[in-house]
Coordinates of C-alpha atoms in Angstrom, one line a residue:
Chain C
X1 CA 0.0 -0.2 -0.2
X2 CA 1.4 3.3 -0.9
X3 CA 2.6 5.3 2.3
X4 CA 1.3 8.9 2.8
X5 CA 4.0 11.6 3.6
X6 CA 3.2 15.2 4.8
X7 CA 6.4 17.5 4.2
X8 CA 6.4 20.6 6.1
X9 CA 9.0 22.7 4.7
X10 CA 9.1 26.6 3.4
X11 CA 12.2 26.3 1.6
X12 CA 11.4 25.8 -2.1
X13 CA 14.4 24.2 -3.2
X14 CA 14.1 21.4 -0.2
X15 CA 10.4 20.9 -1.0
X16 CA 11.3 20.1 -4.7
X17 CA 14.0 17.8 -3.8
X18 CA 12.8 16.0 -1.2
X19 CA 9.3 15.9 -2.5
X20 CA 10.4 14.7 -6.0
X21 CA 13.0 12.0 -4.5
X22 CA 10.0 10.7 -2.5
X23 CA 7.7 10.5 -4.9
X24 CA 10.0 8.8 -7.0
X25 CA 10.0 6.0 -4.3
X26 CA 6.3 5.6 -4.7
X27 CA 5.3 7.6 -1.6
X28 CA 2.2 9.8 -2.1
X29 CA 3.8 13.3 -0.8
X30 CA 1.6 16.3 0.0
X31 CA 4.0 19.7 0.8
X32 CA 3.1 22.6 2.8
X33 CA 5.2 25.7 4.0
X34 CA 4.1 26.6 7.2
X35 CA 3.1 24.8 10.5
X36 CA -0.6 26.5 10.2
X37 CA -1.3 24.7 6.9
X38 CA -0.1 21.5 8.3
X39 CA -2.4 21.6 11.3
X40 CA -5.5 21.9 8.9
X41 CA -3.7 18.9 6.6
X42 CA -3.3 16.7 9.5
X43 CA -7.1 17.2 10.6
X44 CA -8.3 16.4 7.2
X45 CA -6.3 13.1 6.5
X46 CA -4.0 10.2 8.1
X47 CA -0.4 10.5 7.1
X48 CA 2.2 7.7 7.7
X49 CA 5.0 10.0 8.1
X50 CA 5.0 13.6 8.8
X51 CA 8.5 15.7 8.1
X52 CA 8.7 18.6 9.8
X53 CA 11.0 21.7 9.5
X54 CA 11.4 23.5 13.0
X55 CA 12.3 27.1 11.3
X56 CA 8.9 27.9 9.8
X57 CA 6.8 30.9 9.5
X58 CA 3.6 31.6 11.3
X59 CA 3.5 28.3 13.4
X60 CA 6.8 26.9 13.7
X61 CA 7.9 23.1 14.1
X62 CA 7.8 23.1 18.0
X63 CA 4.3 24.6 17.9
X64 CA 3.2 22.5 15.8
X65 CA 4.2 19.5 17.5
X66 CA 2.5 21.1 20.7
X67 CA -0.9 21.5 18.7
X68 CA -0.5 18.3 16.8
X69 CA -1.4 16.2 19.9
X70 CA -4.2 14.0 18.8
X71 CA -2.0 11.5 16.5
X72 CA -3.0 8.4 14.9
X73 CA -0.9 5.6 16.1
X74 CA 0.3 4.5 13.0
X75 CA 1.9 8.2 12.2
X76 CA 5.5 8.8 12.7
X77 CA 6.6 12.4 13.3
X78 CA 10.1 13.1 12.4
X79 CA 12.0 16.5 12.3
X80 CA 13.8 17.2 9.3
X81 CA 16.0 20.4 10.0
X82 CA 19.4 22.3 9.8
X83 CA 18.9 23.2 13.3
X84 CA 20.9 21.6 15.6
X85 CA 20.5 22.9 18.9
X86 CA 20.6 20.3 22.1
X87 CA 17.4 22.1 24.3
X88 CA 15.2 22.3 21.2
X89 CA 16.0 18.6 20.1
X90 CA 14.9 17.7 23.7
X91 CA 12.0 19.6 23.8
X92 CA 11.3 17.7 20.4
X93 CA 11.6 14.1 21.6
X94 CA 9.4 15.0 24.8
X95 CA 6.8 16.1 22.3
X96 CA 6.9 12.4 20.8
X97 CA 8.9 12.4 17.6
X98 CA 10.1 9.3 16.2
X99 CA 13.6 10.9 14.8
X100 CA 15.4 14.3 14.9
X101 CA 17.3 14.2 11.4
X102 CA 19.5 17.3 10.2
X103 CA 19.0 17.7 6.3
X104 CA 23.0 18.3 6.0
X105 CA 23.5 14.7 7.4
X106 CA 20.2 13.2 5.3
X107 CA 20.2 13.4 1.9
X108 CA 17.0 12.6 0.0
X109 CA 17.9 9.0 -0.8
X110 CA 19.6 8.6 3.1
X111 CA 15.9 9.9 4.3
X112 CA 14.2 7.3 2.0
X113 CA 16.7 4.5 3.6
X114 CA 15.7 5.5 7.2
X115 CA 12.3 5.9 6.3
X116 CA 12.1 2.3 4.8
X117 CA 13.3 1.2 8.3
X118 CA 10.4 2.3 10.2
X119 CA 7.8 -0.6 10.5
Chain V
X1 CA 35.4 37.5 19.7
X2 CA 34.7 40.5 21.8
X3 CA 31.4 40.5 22.6
X4 CA 30.6 44.5 23.2
X5 CA 31.4 45.0 19.5
X6 CA 28.2 43.2 19.1
X7 CA 25.6 45.8 19.4
X8 CA 23.0 43.8 18.0
X9 CA 23.3 41.4 21.1
X10 CA 23.4 44.1 23.6
X11 CA 20.4 46.1 21.8
X12 CA 18.6 42.8 21.5
X13 CA 18.6 41.6 25.0
X14 CA 18.2 45.1 26.7
X15 CA 14.5 44.7 27.9
X16 CA 15.4 40.8 28.8
X17 CA 18.5 41.8 30.6
X18 CA 16.1 44.6 32.2
X19 CA 13.6 41.9 33.3
X20 CA 16.2 39.9 35.1
X21 CA 17.6 43.3 36.7
X22 CA 13.9 43.7 37.9
X23 CA 14.0 40.5 39.4
X24 CA 17.2 40.9 41.1
X25 CA 16.3 44.2 42.7
X26 CA 13.2 42.9 44.0
X27 CA 15.4 40.1 45.7
X28 CA 17.7 42.8 47.1
X29 CA 14.9 44.3 48.6
X30 CA 13.2 41.5 50.5
X31 CA 16.6 41.0 52.1
X32 CA 17.6 44.7 52.5
X33 CA 14.4 45.9 53.9
X34 CA 14.1 42.9 56.2
X35 CA 17.3 43.4 57.3
X36 CA 17.1 47.2 58.0
X37 CA 13.8 46.6 59.7
X38 CA 15.3 44.1 61.9
X39 CA 18.3 46.0 63.1
X40 CA 16.4 49.2 63.6
X41 CA 13.9 47.4 65.5
X42 CA 16.3 45.7 67.7
X43 CA 18.0 48.9 68.4
X44 CA 14.9 50.4 69.5
X45 CA 13.6 47.7 71.6
X46 CA 17.3 48.0 73.4
X47 CA 16.4 51.3 74.2
X48 CA 13.1 50.5 75.4
X49 CA 11.7 52.6 72.6
X50 CA 8.7 50.5 71.7
X51 CA 6.6 53.2 69.9
X52 CA 10.1 53.6 67.6
X53 CA 10.2 49.8 67.1
X54 CA 6.4 49.4 66.4
X55 CA 6.9 52.2 63.5
X56 CA 9.8 50.6 62.1
X57 CA 7.7 47.5 61.9
X58 CA 4.9 49.0 60.2
X59 CA 7.5 50.8 57.5
X60 CA 9.2 47.5 57.1
X61 CA 5.9 45.4 56.6
X62 CA 4.4 48.0 54.2
X63 CA 7.6 48.1 51.9
X64 CA 7.8 44.5 52.1
X65 CA 4.0 44.1 51.3
X66 CA 4.8 46.4 48.0
X67 CA 7.5 44.4 47.5
X68 CA 5.3 41.5 47.3
X69 CA 3.3 43.1 44.8
X70 CA 6.4 43.9 42.4
X71 CA 7.2 40.4 42.9
X72 CA 3.5 39.3 41.5
X73 CA 3.5 42.0 38.6
X74 CA 7.3 40.7 37.4
X75 CA 6.5 37.2 37.6
X76 CA 3.0 37.5 35.7
X77 CA 4.5 39.8 33.0
X78 CA 7.6 37.8 32.2
X79 CA 6.3 37.2 28.6
X80 CA 6.2 40.6 27.6
X81 CA 9.6 42.4 28.3
X82 CA 8.0 45.6 26.8
X83 CA 6.8 46.3 30.7
X84 CA 10.1 46.0 31.9
X85 CA 11.0 49.7 31.7
X86 CA 7.7 50.6 33.3
X87 CA 8.5 48.1 36.3
X88 CA 12.0 49.2 36.6
X89 CA 10.9 53.0 36.7
X90 CA 7.9 52.1 39.1
X91 CA 10.5 50.5 41.6
X92 CA 12.8 53.5 41.5
X93 CA 10.2 56.0 42.1
X94 CA 8.9 53.6 44.8
X95 CA 12.5 53.4 46.6
X96 CA 12.8 57.2 46.3
X97 CA 9.6 57.9 47.9
X98 CA 10.3 55.6 50.7
X99 CA 13.6 57.0 51.6
X100 CA 12.5 60.5 51.3
X101 CA 9.4 59.6 53.6
X102 CA 11.3 57.8 56.4
X103 CA 14.2 60.4 56.1
X104 CA 11.7 63.3 56.8
X105 CA 9.7 61.3 59.3
X106 CA 13.1 60.6 61.1
X107 CA 14.3 64.1 60.9
X108 CA 17.0 63.1 58.5
X109 CA 19.6 62.8 61.1
X110 CA 19.9 59.3 61.7
X111 CA 22.5 56.9 59.9
X112 CA 20.1 54.0 59.5
X113 CA 17.5 56.2 57.5
X114 CA 20.3 57.4 55.3
X115 CA 20.7 53.6 54.3
X116 CA 17.4 53.6 52.8
X117 CA 19.1 55.9 49.9
X118 CA 20.9 52.8 48.8
X119 CA 17.9 51.3 47.1
X120 CA 17.0 54.3 44.7
X121 CA 20.7 53.9 43.6
X122 CA 20.3 50.6 43.1
X123 CA 16.9 51.0 41.0
X124 CA 18.7 53.8 39.2
X125 CA 21.9 51.9 38.6
X126 CA 19.8 49.0 36.9
X127 CA 17.6 51.3 34.8
X128 CA 20.3 53.4 33.4
X129 CA 23.8 52.9 33.5
X130 CA 26.9 53.0 35.8
X131 CA 27.5 56.8 35.4
X132 CA 23.6 57.1 36.5
X133 CA 24.2 54.8 39.5
X134 CA 27.4 57.1 41.0
X135 CA 25.4 60.1 40.3
X136 CA 22.8 59.2 42.4
X137 CA 25.1 58.3 44.8
X138 CA 26.2 61.9 45.0
X139 CA 22.9 63.1 44.7
X140 CA 21.8 61.2 47.6
X141 CA 24.6 62.3 49.6
X142 CA 24.0 65.7 49.0
X143 CA 20.6 65.2 49.7
X144 CA 21.2 64.0 53.0
X145 CA 23.7 66.7 53.7
X146 CA 21.1 69.3 52.3
X147 CA 18.4 67.8 54.7
X148 CA 20.5 67.7 57.8
X149 CA 21.2 71.5 57.2
X150 CA 17.6 72.1 56.6
X151 CA 16.9 70.6 59.7
X152 CA 19.4 72.4 61.7
X153 CA 18.5 75.7 60.3
X154 CA 14.7 75.3 60.8
X155 CA 15.6 73.8 64.6
X156 CA 13.1 71.1 63.8
X157 CA 14.7 68.5 65.5
X158 CA 17.4 68.2 68.2
X159 CA 21.0 67.7 66.3
X160 CA 23.6 65.4 68.2
X161 CA 26.6 67.3 66.3
X162 CA 29.0 64.4 67.2
X163 CA 26.9 61.8 66.0
X164 CA 26.2 63.7 62.8
X165 CA 29.6 63.8 61.9
X166 CA 30.1 59.8 61.3
X167 CA 27.0 59.4 58.5
X168 CA 28.4 62.7 56.9
X169 CA 31.7 61.4 56.5
X170 CA 31.1 57.8 55.6
X171 CA 27.8 58.1 53.7
X172 CA 29.2 58.9 50.2
X173 CA 32.1 56.4 50.7
X174 CA 29.4 53.7 51.6
X175 CA 27.2 54.9 48.8
X176 CA 30.1 54.4 46.3
X177 CA 31.4 51.2 47.7
X178 CA 27.7 50.1 47.3
X179 CA 27.4 51.2 43.7
X180 CA 30.5 49.5 42.9
X181 CA 28.9 46.1 44.2
X182 CA 25.5 46.9 42.4
X183 CA 27.4 47.4 39.2
X184 CA 29.3 44.0 39.5
X185 CA 26.2 42.3 40.1
X186 CA 24.5 44.0 37.2
X187 CA 27.2 43.2 35.0
X188 CA 27.5 40.0 35.9
X189 CA 23.7 39.5 35.3
X190 CA 24.0 41.2 31.8
X191 CA 27.0 39.0 30.9
X192 CA 25.0 35.9 31.6
X193 CA 22.2 37.1 29.1
X194 CA 24.9 38.3 26.8
X195 CA 26.4 34.9 26.6
X196 CA 23.0 33.3 26.3
X197 CA 22.4 35.8 23.3
X198 CA 25.6 35.2 21.8
X199 CA 25.1 31.4 22.0
X200 CA 21.6 31.6 20.4
X201 CA 22.9 34.0 17.8
X202 CA 25.7 31.7 16.9
X203 CA 23.3 28.7 16.7
X204 CA 21.2 31.0 14.7
X205 CA 23.7 31.7 12.2
X206 CA 25.0 28.3 12.1
X207 CA 21.6 27.1 10.6
X208 CA 21.5 29.9 7.9
X209 CA 24.9 28.5 6.9
X210 CA 23.7 25.0 7.0
X211 CA 20.9 26.0 4.6
X212 CA 22.7 26.4 1.4
X213 CA 25.0 23.4 2.3
X214 CA 22.1 20.9 2.8
X215 CA 20.6 22.2 -0.4
X216 CA 23.5 21.5 -2.3
X217 CA 24.0 18.2 -0.7
X218 CA 20.5 17.2 -1.6
X219 CA 20.9 18.4 -5.4
X220 CA 24.2 16.1 -6.0
X221 CA 22.1 13.3 -4.2
X222 CA 19.5 13.5 -6.6
X223 CA 21.9 14.4 -9.7
X224 CA 23.3 11.0 -8.7
X225 CA 20.4 9.0 -8.4
X226 CA 19.0 10.7 -11.7
X227 CA 22.3 9.7 -13.9
X228 CA 21.9 6.4 -12.3
X229 CA 18.5 6.4 -13.5
X230 CA 19.5 7.4 -17.1
X231 CA 17.9 10.7 -16.8
X232 CA 19.4 13.4 -18.8
X233 CA 17.7 16.6 -18.2
X234 CA 20.2 18.0 -15.2
X235 CA 19.5 21.6 -16.0
X236 CA 16.9 22.1 -13.4
X237 CA 19.4 20.8 -10.8
X238 CA 22.3 22.5 -12.1
X239 CA 20.4 26.1 -11.8
X240 CA 19.9 25.0 -8.3
X241 CA 23.0 24.5 -7.5
X242 CA 24.3 28.0 -9.1
X243 CA 21.7 30.2 -7.2
X244 CA 22.1 28.1 -3.8
X245 CA 26.2 28.5 -4.3
X246 CA 25.2 32.4 -5.0
X247 CA 23.5 32.6 -1.6
X248 CA 26.3 30.6 0.1
X249 CA 28.7 33.5 -0.8
X250 CA 26.1 36.0 0.0
X251 CA 25.6 34.6 3.5
X252 CA 29.6 34.4 3.9
X253 CA 30.1 37.9 3.2
X254 CA 27.2 38.8 5.5
X255 CA 29.1 36.8 8.2
X256 CA 32.3 38.6 7.4
X257 CA 30.4 41.9 7.2
X258 CA 29.4 41.4 11.0
X259 CA 32.3 40.6 12.4
X260 CA 34.7 42.9 10.6
X261 CA 35.6 46.6 12.0
X262 CA 33.6 49.6 10.2
X263 CA 35.8 50.9 7.3
X264 CA 37.0 54.6 7.6
X265 CA 35.2 57.0 5.5
X266 CA 38.9 58.4 4.7
X267 CA 38.8 55.1 2.7
X268 CA 35.7 55.7 0.9
X269 CA 36.1 55.9 -3.0
X270 CA 33.8 57.8 -5.4
X271 CA 32.2 55.0 -8.1
X272 CA 29.2 54.9 -10.2
X273 CA 26.3 53.4 -8.3
X274 CA 23.8 52.9 -11.2
X275 CA 26.8 50.4 -13.0
X276 CA 26.9 48.6 -10.0
X277 CA 23.3 48.0 -9.0
X278 CA 23.3 46.8 -13.1
X279 CA 26.1 44.5 -12.3
X280 CA 24.7 42.9 -9.4
X281 CA 21.3 42.6 -11.0
X282 CA 22.7 40.8 -13.7
X283 CA 25.0 38.5 -11.4
X284 CA 22.2 37.5 -9.2
X285 CA 19.4 37.0 -12.0
X286 CA 21.9 34.7 -13.6
X287 CA 22.5 32.6 -10.7
X288 CA 18.5 32.2 -10.4
X289 CA 18.2 31.8 -14.4
X290 CA 15.6 34.6 -13.9
X291 CA 17.4 37.4 -15.4
X292 CA 14.0 38.2 -17.3
X293 CA 12.2 38.4 -14.0
X294 CA 14.0 41.5 -13.0
X295 CA 12.9 45.2 -14.2
X296 CA 15.5 47.8 -13.5
X297 CA 14.6 51.3 -13.6
X298 CA 17.6 53.6 -13.3
X299 CA 18.6 57.2 -15.1
X300 CA 20.8 56.9 -18.2
X301 CA 23.9 58.3 -16.9
X302 CA 26.0 57.5 -13.8
X303 CA 25.3 58.2 -10.4
X304 CA 28.2 59.3 -8.7
X305 CA 28.1 57.7 -5.2
X306 CA 30.9 58.3 -2.4
X307 CA 31.2 55.2 -0.2
X308 CA 32.3 51.7 0.5
X309 CA 31.6 50.0 -2.8
X310 CA 31.8 46.5 -1.7
X311 CA 29.3 47.1 1.3
X312 CA 26.9 48.8 -0.9
X313 CA 27.4 46.0 -3.2
X314 CA 26.7 43.3 -0.7
X315 CA 23.8 45.5 0.3
X316 CA 22.1 45.0 -3.2
X317 CA 23.2 41.5 -3.4
X318 CA 20.8 40.9 0.0
X319 CA 18.2 42.6 -1.2
X320 CA 18.0 41.4 -4.7
X321 CA 18.6 37.8 -3.7
X322 CA 16.2 37.9 -1.2
X323 CA 13.3 39.2 -3.7
X324 CA 14.0 36.4 -6.2
X325 CA 14.6 33.7 -3.7
X326 CA 11.2 34.5 -1.8
X327 CA 9.1 35.2 -5.2
X328 CA 8.1 32.3 -7.6
X329 CA 9.8 31.9 -11.3
X330 CA 7.9 34.6 -13.5
X331 CA 7.0 36.9 -10.8
X332 CA 8.6 40.4 -11.4
X333 CA 11.1 41.8 -9.2
X334 CA 11.3 45.7 -9.9
X335 CA 14.7 47.6 -8.9
X336 CA 14.5 51.5 -9.0
X337 CA 17.2 53.9 -8.7
X338 CA 16.5 57.7 -8.3
X339 CA 18.9 60.6 -7.2
X340 CA 17.0 63.4 -5.3
X341 CA 19.5 66.2 -4.7
X342 CA 22.4 64.8 -2.3
X343 CA 20.5 61.5 -1.9
X344 CA 19.8 58.2 -3.9
X345 CA 16.4 56.5 -3.1
X346 CA 16.5 52.9 -4.1
X347 CA 13.6 50.3 -3.9
X348 CA 13.8 46.8 -4.5
X349 CA 10.1 45.5 -4.4
X350 CA 8.7 41.9 -5.1
X351 CA 5.5 40.3 -4.9
X352 CA 6.5 37.4 -3.2
X353 CA 6.0 35.3 0.1
X354 CA 6.3 38.6 2.2
X355 CA 6.7 38.5 5.9
X356 CA 5.6 40.4 9.1
X357 CA 7.2 43.8 9.0
X358 CA 6.7 44.6 12.4
X359 CA 8.9 41.4 13.3
X360 CA 11.5 43.2 10.9
X361 CA 11.7 46.1 12.9
X362 CA 12.6 44.1 16.1
X363 CA 14.6 41.6 14.3
X364 CA 16.9 44.3 12.4
X365 CA 17.3 46.0 16.1
X366 CA 18.0 42.5 17.8
X367 CA 18.7 40.1 14.9
X368 CA 15.9 38.0 16.6
X369 CA 17.8 36.8 19.1
X370 CA 15.3 34.8 21.5
X371 CA 15.7 32.2 24.0
X372 CA 13.9 30.0 21.7
X373 CA 14.8 30.9 18.1
X374 CA 12.9 28.7 16.4
X375 CA 10.5 30.8 14.4
X376 CA 12.2 32.1 11.1
X377 CA 10.8 35.2 9.5
X378 CA 11.3 34.5 6.0
X379 CA 13.7 37.0 4.5
X380 CA 14.5 38.7 7.9
X381 CA 18.0 37.1 8.3
X382 CA 21.5 38.3 9.0
X383 CA 21.2 39.9 5.1
X384 CA 18.6 42.2 5.8
X385 CA 20.2 43.1 9.4
X386 CA 23.5 43.7 7.5
X387 CA 21.8 45.7 4.6
X388 CA 20.3 48.0 7.3
X389 CA 23.6 48.6 9.0
X390 CA 25.4 49.2 5.5
X391 CA 22.7 52.0 4.8
X392 CA 23.3 53.3 8.1
X393 CA 26.7 53.7 7.9
X394 CA 26.0 55.6 4.6
X395 CA 24.1 58.4 6.6
X396 CA 21.2 56.6 4.8
X397 CA 18.3 54.2 6.1
X398 CA 16.4 51.7 5.3
X399 CA 12.6 50.9 5.8
X400 CA 10.8 48.0 4.8
X401 CA 7.2 47.2 4.0
X402 CA 5.9 44.0 3.7
X403 CA 2.5 42.5 3.5
X404 CA 2.4 38.4 4.1
X405 CA 1.2 36.6 0.9
X406 CA 1.5 40.1 -0.9
X407 CA 5.0 41.0 -1.4
X408 CA 7.7 43.3 0.2
X409 CA 8.9 46.6 -0.9
X410 CA 12.5 47.9 0.9
X411 CA 13.0 51.5 0.4
X412 CA 16.8 52.5 0.9
X413 CA 17.8 56.1 1.5
X414 CA 21.7 57.1 0.9
X415 CA 23.7 60.0 1.2
X416 CA 25.6 60.4 -2.4
X417 CA 28.1 62.8 -0.8
X418 CA 31.4 62.7 1.2
X419 CA 30.1 63.6 4.5

C-alpha cells in the first residue's frame, strides 16, 4: 500500500528535492510551507510520516508538535531540520517525535533508507 | 571575539536583561528591607523605645508588602518584556518615595535612615547606567547633607553634632562602595544574558549557513540518483546549484561584514552606483536563471556615489537575492534608483511571500535573538540586518513594508556625498 507523507518545509528548493525524491520512491507526498497549513492537513487526513522543519513562518515546528497531540498511532513524526540545538532537540523528543534528522546529514536517498526501516 | 562590539546582541537583549535586573532588585529589596527593619527594631527595643520599634515594623512590613506586589507583577509579565522599563521606573520611584518619607519622618539625621537611599541608587543603576549609579549616589549624599542643614537651620529637631559626623563623613563612601558592588552584580547578570544571546546568535547563524549546504548536498544526491537512472535532463538541478551557491557566497559575506570592523570614511571611494546595481542585478539574475524577471529602472547616466563600494554591493546582493528567493519564477522583481539632491532613493520590490514587517523592526534591532529562536521570519535573517547597517553607515536608512502573501518593498535612502 502506498504510504502517505506530509512534508512541512518552507524552503522551495528543499520542497522540490525531497518531495520529488520521495514521489520517485512511490510515496504519496503532500507539501505545505508552514505549520498552520500543516495543522489543517493533518486534521483532514492520516499520514504515515510527517516530516517537519523547525524554522517555519506563522506556526513553527515546535508549536506544530504542541498542537498536533491527537495523532493516529500509525503516524510517525520526524523532525527534518538544519537547526541543531540540544535544548530544542530535547524539547522535540519530549513532544513525541520518532527521529530528529539534520538535513545536511540526510540527503533525500538517505532519508528514504531511514523511512524504509520504520515498521 | 569581543562581545561588546556586537551591539546587535546588547540592543537585542536590553529588555530581557532589564527583566532579569527587575527580578534582582526585588530580591535585593526583600533582604535589605528585612535586615534594616530587624536592625532598627532591635536597636529601638534595646533602648526601650517600643513606639519607635512599632513604627519601624509598620514601615518595614508596608515596604515588604509592596515589594510582594512588585514580585507578582514581575512574575506575571515575564512574557511581555516591553513592560520591563515601566516596572523598573516604578521601583525607582517607589524607593525614592520610601527613602524620602522615612528620612523626613526621622528628621534626616539618623544614619540608619540614610541607608534607605541605597535602594534608589540600586534602582537607578539597574535602570540606566554606571554613570547614573554614581550620580545618584552623589545626589543622595548631597540630599542627605542638605536635609541635615535644613533641619539644623529650622531647628526642627535636636541634632547631636558628634553623632552626625559619622554618617556625613562615611555616607558618600558607603554609597560609592555599594554602587560598585551593584554594578558588579548587574554586569554579571548582563554577561550571562549576553552569553546566552551570543549562543543563540551562533546557533541561528549556523542554521543559516547550513541551509545552502544542505540544499547542495540534496541536489548532488538527486543528480547522482537521476544519472544512475539514465535521466539526462539535469539543467533544473544545475540551476538550483548555481542559485544556492550564490546565496552561500552572500551569506559568508554577510557573516564577514558582521565581524569585521567599520571601514574608515577616509578610505571610501567615488564610484558609479548605477553601474554597480546593474552588475549585481545581472549576477544574481543569472544565478537564478531569472534575468527576465528583473525590471531595472535607473537613470541613463552614472550616479556618482561616495562610499564603501563592496559593502553597498553586498547590500544590493542581499536585497535582490532575497526578492528572487522568496518570489516564484515568472514573478517580476522591480529595482529602481532615483537621485534626489544629495541622496539616492533605491527601491527593491517583489510580489513574493512577504513577512510580518513589525517583526522586521525588532529583528533588525535585535537580530531576532530570542530564548528559543525557532521561528524563522522569511527574508528576515542576517542579510536584511546587514543591509540596514550598511545603509546607516552611509548616513542613510532602510525601511521595509511587507504583507505576508502579497510581497515586500524595501526602500533605501543613501547619502551620495562625502560627509
